[in-house]
Tab-separated table of C-alpha atoms in Angstrom:
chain	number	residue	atom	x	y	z
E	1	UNK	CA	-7.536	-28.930	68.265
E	2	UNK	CA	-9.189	-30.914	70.987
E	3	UNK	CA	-11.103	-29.076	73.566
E	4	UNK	CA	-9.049	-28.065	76.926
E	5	UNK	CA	-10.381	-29.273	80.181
E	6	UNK	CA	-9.340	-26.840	82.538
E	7	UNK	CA	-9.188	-29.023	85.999
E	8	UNK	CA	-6.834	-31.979	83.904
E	9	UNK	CA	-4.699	-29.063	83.125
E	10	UNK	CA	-4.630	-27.606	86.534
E	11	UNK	CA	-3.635	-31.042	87.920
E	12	UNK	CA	-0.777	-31.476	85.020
E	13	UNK	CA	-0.094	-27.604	86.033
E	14	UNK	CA	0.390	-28.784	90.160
E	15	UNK	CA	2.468	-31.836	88.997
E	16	UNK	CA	5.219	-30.099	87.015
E	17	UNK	CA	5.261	-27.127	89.301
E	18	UNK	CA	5.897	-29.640	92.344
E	19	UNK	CA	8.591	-30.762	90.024
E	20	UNK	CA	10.094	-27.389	89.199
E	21	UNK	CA	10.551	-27.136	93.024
E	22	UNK	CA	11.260	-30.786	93.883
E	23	UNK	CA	14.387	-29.783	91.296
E	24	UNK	CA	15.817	-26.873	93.560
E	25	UNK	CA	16.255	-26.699	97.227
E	26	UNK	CA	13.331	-27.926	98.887
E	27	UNK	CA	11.648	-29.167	102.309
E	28	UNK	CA	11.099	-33.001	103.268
E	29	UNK	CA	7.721	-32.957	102.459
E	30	UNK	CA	8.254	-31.781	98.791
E	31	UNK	CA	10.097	-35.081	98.485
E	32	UNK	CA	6.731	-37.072	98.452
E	33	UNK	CA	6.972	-38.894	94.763
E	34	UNK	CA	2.997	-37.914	93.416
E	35	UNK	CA	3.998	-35.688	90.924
E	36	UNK	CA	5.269	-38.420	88.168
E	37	UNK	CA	3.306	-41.007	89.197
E	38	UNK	CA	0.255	-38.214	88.845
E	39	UNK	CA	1.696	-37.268	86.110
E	40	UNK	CA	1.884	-40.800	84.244
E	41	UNK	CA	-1.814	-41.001	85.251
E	42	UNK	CA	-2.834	-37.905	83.267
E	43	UNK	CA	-1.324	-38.989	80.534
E	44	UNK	CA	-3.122	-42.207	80.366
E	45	UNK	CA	-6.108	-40.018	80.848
E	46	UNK	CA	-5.174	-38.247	77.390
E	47	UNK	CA	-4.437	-41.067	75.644
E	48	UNK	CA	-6.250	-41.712	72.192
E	49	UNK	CA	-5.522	-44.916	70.328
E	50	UNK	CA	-5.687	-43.661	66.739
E	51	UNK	CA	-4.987	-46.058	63.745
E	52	UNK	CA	-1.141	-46.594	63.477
E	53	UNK	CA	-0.593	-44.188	60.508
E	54	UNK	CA	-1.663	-41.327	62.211
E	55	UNK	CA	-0.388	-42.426	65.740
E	56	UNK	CA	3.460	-42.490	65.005
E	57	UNK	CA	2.984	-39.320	63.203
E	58	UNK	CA	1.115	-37.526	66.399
E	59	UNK	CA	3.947	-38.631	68.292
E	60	UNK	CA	6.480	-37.765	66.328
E	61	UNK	CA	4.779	-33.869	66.484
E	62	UNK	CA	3.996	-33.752	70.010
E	63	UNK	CA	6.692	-35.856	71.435
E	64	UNK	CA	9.815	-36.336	69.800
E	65	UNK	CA	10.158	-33.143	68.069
E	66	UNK	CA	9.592	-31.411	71.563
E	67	UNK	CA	12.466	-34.185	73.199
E	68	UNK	CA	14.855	-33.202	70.318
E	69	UNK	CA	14.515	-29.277	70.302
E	70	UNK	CA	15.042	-29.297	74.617
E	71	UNK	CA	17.598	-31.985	74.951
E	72	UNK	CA	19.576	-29.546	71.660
E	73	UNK	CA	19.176	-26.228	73.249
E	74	UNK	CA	20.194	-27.676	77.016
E	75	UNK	CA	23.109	-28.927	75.100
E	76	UNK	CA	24.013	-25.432	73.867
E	77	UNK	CA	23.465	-23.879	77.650
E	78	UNK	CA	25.777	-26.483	79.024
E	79	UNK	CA	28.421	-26.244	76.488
E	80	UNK	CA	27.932	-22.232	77.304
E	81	UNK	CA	27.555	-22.944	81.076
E	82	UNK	CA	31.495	-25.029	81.225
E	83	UNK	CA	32.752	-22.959	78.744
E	84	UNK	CA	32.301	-19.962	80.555
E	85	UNK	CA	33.249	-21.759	84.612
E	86	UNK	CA	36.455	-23.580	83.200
E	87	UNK	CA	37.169	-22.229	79.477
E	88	UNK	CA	36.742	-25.438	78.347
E	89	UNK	CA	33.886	-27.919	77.017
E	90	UNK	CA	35.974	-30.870	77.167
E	91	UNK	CA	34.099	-32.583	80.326
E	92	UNK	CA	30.773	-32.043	78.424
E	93	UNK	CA	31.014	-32.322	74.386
E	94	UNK	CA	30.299	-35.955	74.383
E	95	UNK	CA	27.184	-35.626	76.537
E	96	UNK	CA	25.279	-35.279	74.014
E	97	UNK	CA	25.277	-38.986	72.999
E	98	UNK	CA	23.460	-39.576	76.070
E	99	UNK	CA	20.561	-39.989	74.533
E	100	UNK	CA	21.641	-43.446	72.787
E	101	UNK	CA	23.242	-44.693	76.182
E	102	UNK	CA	21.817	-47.877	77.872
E	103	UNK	CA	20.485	-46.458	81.581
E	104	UNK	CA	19.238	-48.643	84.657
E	105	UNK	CA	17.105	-47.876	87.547
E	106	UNK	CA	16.807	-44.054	88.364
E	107	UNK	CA	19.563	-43.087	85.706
E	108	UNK	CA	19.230	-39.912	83.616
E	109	UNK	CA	20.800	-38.052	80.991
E	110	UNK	CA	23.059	-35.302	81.931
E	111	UNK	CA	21.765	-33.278	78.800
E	112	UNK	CA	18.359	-32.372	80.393
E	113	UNK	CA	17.361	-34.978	82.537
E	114	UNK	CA	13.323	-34.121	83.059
E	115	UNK	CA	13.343	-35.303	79.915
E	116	UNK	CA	13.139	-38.855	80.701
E	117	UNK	CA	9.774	-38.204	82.037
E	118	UNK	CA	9.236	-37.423	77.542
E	119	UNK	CA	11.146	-40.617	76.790
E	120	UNK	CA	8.914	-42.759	79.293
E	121	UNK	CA	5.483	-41.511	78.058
E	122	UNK	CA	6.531	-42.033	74.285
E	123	UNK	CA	7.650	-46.127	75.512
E	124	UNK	CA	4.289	-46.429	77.858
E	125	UNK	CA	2.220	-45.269	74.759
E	126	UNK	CA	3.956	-47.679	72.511
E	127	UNK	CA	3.234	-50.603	74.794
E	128	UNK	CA	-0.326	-50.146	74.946
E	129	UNK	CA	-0.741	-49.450	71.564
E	130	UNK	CA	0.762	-52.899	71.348
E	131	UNK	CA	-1.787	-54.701	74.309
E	132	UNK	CA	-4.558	-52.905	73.270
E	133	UNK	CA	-4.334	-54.295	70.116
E	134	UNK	CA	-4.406	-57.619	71.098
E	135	UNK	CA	-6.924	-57.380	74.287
E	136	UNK	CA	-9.996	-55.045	74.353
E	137	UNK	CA	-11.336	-55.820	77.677
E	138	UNK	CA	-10.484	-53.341	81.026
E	139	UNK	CA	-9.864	-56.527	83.465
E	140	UNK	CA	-7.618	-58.219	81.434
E	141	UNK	CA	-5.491	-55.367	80.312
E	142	UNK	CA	-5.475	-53.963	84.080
E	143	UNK	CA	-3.971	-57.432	85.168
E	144	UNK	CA	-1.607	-57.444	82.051
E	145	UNK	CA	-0.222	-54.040	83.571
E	146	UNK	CA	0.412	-54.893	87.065
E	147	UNK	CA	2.191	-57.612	85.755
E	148	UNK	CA	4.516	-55.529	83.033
E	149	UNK	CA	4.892	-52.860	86.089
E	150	UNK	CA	5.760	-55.665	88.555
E	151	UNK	CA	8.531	-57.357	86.526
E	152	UNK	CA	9.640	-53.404	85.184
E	153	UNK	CA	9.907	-52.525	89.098
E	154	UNK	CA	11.938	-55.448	90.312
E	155	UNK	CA	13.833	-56.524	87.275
E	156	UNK	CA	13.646	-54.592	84.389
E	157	UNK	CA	14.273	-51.438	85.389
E	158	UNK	CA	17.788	-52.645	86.729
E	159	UNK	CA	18.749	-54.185	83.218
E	160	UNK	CA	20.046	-51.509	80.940
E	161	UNK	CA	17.941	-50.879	78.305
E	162	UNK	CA	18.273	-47.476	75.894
E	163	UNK	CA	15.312	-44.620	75.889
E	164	UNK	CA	14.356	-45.095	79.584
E	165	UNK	CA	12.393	-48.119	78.992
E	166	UNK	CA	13.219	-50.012	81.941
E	167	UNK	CA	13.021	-46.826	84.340
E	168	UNK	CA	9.393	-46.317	82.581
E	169	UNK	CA	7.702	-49.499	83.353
E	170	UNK	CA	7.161	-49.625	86.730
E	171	UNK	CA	4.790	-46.679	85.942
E	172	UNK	CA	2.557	-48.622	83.757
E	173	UNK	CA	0.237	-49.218	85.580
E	174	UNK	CA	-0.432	-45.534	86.637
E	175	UNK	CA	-0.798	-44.872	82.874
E	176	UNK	CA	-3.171	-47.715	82.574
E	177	UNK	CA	-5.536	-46.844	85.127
E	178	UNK	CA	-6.059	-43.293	83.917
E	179	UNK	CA	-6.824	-44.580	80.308
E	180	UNK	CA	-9.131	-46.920	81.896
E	181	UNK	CA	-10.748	-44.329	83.674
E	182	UNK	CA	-10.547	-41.594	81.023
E	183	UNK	CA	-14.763	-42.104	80.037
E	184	UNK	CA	-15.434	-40.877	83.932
E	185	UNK	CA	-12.526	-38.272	84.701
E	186	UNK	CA	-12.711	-36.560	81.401
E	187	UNK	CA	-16.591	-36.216	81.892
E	188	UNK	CA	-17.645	-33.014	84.100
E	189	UNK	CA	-20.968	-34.558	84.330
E	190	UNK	CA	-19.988	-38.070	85.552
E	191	UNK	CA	-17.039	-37.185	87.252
E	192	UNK	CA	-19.985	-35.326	89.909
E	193	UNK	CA	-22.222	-37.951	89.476
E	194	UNK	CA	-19.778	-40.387	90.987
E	195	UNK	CA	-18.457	-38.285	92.813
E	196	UNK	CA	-19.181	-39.643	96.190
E	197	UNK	CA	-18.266	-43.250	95.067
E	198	UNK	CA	-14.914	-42.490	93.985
E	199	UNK	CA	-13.996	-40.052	96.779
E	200	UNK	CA	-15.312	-42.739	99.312
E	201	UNK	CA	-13.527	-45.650	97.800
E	202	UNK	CA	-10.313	-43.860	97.321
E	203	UNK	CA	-9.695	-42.420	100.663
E	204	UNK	CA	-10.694	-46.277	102.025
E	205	UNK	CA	-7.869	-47.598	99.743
E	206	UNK	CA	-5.606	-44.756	100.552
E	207	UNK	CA	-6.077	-45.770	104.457
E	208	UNK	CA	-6.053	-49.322	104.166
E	209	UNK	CA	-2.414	-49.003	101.889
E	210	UNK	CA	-0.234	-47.845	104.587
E	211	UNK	CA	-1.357	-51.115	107.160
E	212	UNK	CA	1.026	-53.194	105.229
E	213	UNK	CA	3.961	-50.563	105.033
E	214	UNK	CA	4.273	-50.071	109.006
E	215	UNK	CA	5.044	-53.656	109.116
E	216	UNK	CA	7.689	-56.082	107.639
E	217	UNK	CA	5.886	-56.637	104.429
E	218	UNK	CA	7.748	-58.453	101.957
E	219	UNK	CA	8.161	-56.403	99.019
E	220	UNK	CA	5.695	-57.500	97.135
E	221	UNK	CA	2.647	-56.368	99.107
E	222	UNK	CA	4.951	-53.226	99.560
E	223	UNK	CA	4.503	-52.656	96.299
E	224	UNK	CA	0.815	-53.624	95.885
E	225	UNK	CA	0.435	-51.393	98.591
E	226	UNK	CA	2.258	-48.281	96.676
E	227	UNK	CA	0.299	-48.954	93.752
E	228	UNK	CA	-2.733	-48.325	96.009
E	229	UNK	CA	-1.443	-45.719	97.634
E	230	UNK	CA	-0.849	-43.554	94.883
E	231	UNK	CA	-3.873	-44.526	92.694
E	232	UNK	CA	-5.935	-43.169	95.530
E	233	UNK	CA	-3.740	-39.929	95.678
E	234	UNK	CA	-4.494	-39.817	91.782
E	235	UNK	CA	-7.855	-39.916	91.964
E	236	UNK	CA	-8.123	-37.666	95.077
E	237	UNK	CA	-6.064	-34.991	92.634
E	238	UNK	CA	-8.084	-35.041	89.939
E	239	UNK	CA	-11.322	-34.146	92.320
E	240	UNK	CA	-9.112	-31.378	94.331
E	241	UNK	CA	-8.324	-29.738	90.678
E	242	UNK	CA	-11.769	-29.870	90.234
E	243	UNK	CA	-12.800	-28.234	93.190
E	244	UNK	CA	-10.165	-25.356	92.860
E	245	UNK	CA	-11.122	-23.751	89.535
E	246	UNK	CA	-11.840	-20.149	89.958
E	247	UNK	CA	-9.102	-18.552	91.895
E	248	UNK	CA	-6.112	-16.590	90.081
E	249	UNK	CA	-3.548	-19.076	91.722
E	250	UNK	CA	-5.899	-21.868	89.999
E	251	UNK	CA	-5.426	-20.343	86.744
E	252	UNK	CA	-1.560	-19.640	87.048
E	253	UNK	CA	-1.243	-23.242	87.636
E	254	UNK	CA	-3.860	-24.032	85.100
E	255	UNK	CA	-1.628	-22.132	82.301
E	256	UNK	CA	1.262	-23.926	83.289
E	257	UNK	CA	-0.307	-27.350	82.907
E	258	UNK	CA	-1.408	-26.254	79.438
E	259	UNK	CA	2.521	-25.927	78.600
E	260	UNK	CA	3.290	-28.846	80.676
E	261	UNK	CA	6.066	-29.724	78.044
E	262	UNK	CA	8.019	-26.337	77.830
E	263	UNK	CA	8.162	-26.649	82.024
E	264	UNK	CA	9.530	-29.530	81.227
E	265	UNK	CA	12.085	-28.726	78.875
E	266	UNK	CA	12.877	-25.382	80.373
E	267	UNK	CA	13.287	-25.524	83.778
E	268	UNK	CA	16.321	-27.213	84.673
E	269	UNK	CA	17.968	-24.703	82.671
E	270	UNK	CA	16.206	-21.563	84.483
E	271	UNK	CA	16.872	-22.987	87.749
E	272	UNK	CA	20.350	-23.730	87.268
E	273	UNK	CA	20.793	-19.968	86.112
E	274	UNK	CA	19.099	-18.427	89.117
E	275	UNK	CA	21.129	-21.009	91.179
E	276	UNK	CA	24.612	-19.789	90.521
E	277	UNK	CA	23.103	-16.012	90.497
E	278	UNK	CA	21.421	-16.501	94.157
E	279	UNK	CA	24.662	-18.478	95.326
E	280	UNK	CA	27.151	-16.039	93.991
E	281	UNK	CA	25.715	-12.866	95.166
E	282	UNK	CA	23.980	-14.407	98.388
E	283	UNK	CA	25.404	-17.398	99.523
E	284	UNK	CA	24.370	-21.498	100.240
E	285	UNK	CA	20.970	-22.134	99.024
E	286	UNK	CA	18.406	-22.997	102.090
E	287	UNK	CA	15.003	-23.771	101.697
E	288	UNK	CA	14.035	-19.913	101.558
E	289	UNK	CA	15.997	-19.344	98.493
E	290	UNK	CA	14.986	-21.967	97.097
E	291	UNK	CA	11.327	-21.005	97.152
E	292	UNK	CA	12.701	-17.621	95.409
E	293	UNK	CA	14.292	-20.142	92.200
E	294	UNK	CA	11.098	-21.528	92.334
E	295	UNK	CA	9.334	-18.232	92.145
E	296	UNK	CA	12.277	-16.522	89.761
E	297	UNK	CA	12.082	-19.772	87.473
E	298	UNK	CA	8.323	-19.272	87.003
E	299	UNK	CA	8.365	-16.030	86.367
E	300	UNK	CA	11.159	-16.438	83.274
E	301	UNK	CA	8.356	-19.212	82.205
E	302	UNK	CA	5.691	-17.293	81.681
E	303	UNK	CA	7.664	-15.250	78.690
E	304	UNK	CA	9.409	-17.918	77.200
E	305	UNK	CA	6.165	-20.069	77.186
E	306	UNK	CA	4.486	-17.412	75.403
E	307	UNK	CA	7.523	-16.663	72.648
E	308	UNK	CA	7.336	-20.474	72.191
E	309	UNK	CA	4.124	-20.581	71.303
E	310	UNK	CA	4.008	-18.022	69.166
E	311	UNK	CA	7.243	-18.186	67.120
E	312	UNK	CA	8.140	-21.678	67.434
E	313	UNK	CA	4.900	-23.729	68.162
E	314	UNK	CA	6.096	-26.832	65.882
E	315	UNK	CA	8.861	-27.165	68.014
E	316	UNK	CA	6.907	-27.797	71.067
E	317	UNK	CA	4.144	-29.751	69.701
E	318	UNK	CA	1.583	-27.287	69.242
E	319	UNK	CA	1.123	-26.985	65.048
E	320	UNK	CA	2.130	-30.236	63.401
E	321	UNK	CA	5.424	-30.638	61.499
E	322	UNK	CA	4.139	-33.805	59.784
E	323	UNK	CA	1.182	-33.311	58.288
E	324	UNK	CA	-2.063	-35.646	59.499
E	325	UNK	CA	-4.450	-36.873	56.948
């Protein structure tokens, strides 16, 4: 098993738990879209390009596998969830063919959405197993995915295309930046020694990104300018992670980066549980209770992530199904 590094997983930890509460009632500022784009980048960080016989199997383990056993039991709880609010399932059986349905733009299954974020690292992989394969050098294949994001953001993403493809692309080259960065970032050492370099450049960038956006930019530089933007935010993350380790709130978050993918799977379905308790025996959700689903969600995490990886740890990517020569 490959070593842990504890501020990657506290910045995959702050990203999904931004998510958990960006999913339940929330204030403006939680709308702020880091948290995939961060995401994305992270996983670009931890991407290996092994030899193609072992690559489809790895994903198969830690990717699909996970997809299939949290898009099935989702099914179950919202089969359960109609059955038992209109005595029927009729509105819902179907839903789980989602999964083979064409999708455009922001579009999402109904069976579990967060798990598009799943389907888009599994097609961002595949395409740069696919470009890295034909070019080896980091200028090149940066240019390659600003282009690939570019068209994904203004025209493929709106043709529908199965597996979140199209919604995936635009992300690119957020996932391309962190693989081309992984030597530094992954690297305690270097990631001090440049410390000062990348903090200084970043926050420059990050500064410089939002002249074009007060103005009437075409969309275009609007979108060279996001790409900035959120690079610099990126970066920025991975040094704040850094510089948190220690605390216990640090290591809460920490644990739930290192079960990134069972936050993932889970949540929806935990929040949607405390939702209808909190509305049924309080009243409207506000911002207040939704801090408690939050809270109340996380909590019902920390056992389930624990009985997961225990009992079940093939099914959520942990011990391999298909065996790796």
């Amino acid at each position: 098993m490959a070593k842990r590094i504890n501020y990657i997983d506290t910045l995959k930890g702050l990203c999904v738990m931004w998510i958990v509460w960006y999913h339940t009632t929330h204030p403006d500022f939680v709308n702020y879209p880091f948290f995939n784009i961060t995401l994305f980048f992270v996983s670009g960080i931890l991407y290996k390009p092994y030899e193609w016989n072992v690559f489809w199997r790895k994903k198969i383990n830690q990717l699909i596998i996970p997809f299939c056993f949290f898009y099935i039991l989702y099914y179950i709880f919202l089969l359960a969830i109609n059955y038992a609010k209109y005595h029927s399932v009729d509105n819902v059986i179907y839903s789980i063919m989602d999964v083979i349905k064409l999708y455009t733009g922001n579009e999402a299954f109904i069976v579990n959405y967060p798990l598009w974020f799943i389907c888009a690292i599994i097609c961002m992989q595949l395409v740069m197993y696919v470009i890295e394969k034909i070019i080896k050098t980091k200028i090149p294949l940066l240019i390659i995915a600003f282009i690939i994001s570019t068209i994904g953001f203004f025209y493929i993403q709106w043709i529908p295309t199965p597996f979140m493809f199209g919604r995936s692309l635009p992300y690119f080259i957020f996932f391309t930046i962190g693989y081309l960065s992984k030597n530094i970032l992954l690297s305690e050492e270097k990631l001090i020694t440049y410390r000062n370099r990348i903090l200084t450049i970043s926050i420059i960038t990050l500064l410089l990104s939002f002249i074009p956006q007060i103005s009437n930019a075409n969309p275009f530089i609007l979108f060279l300018c996001n790409t900035i933007e959120f690079t610099s935010v990126s970066f920025l993350l991975v040094y704040f992670s850094h510089a948190i380790q220690g605390s216990f709130f640090t290591r809460v978050i920490t644990y739930f980066g290192m079960y990134s993918l069972i936050v993932l799977g889970l949540h929806d379905m935990y929040l949607t549980i405390f939702l209808i308790m909190i509305q049924s025996l309080i009243g409207p959700m506000n911002i207040a209770y939704g801090i408690c689903n939050l809270i109340l969600t996380c909590l019902l995490l920390c056992p389930s992530i624990y009985l997961l990886n225990k009992y079940f740890p093939q099914l959520i990517g942990k011990k391999e199904v298909l065996k790796i020569k």
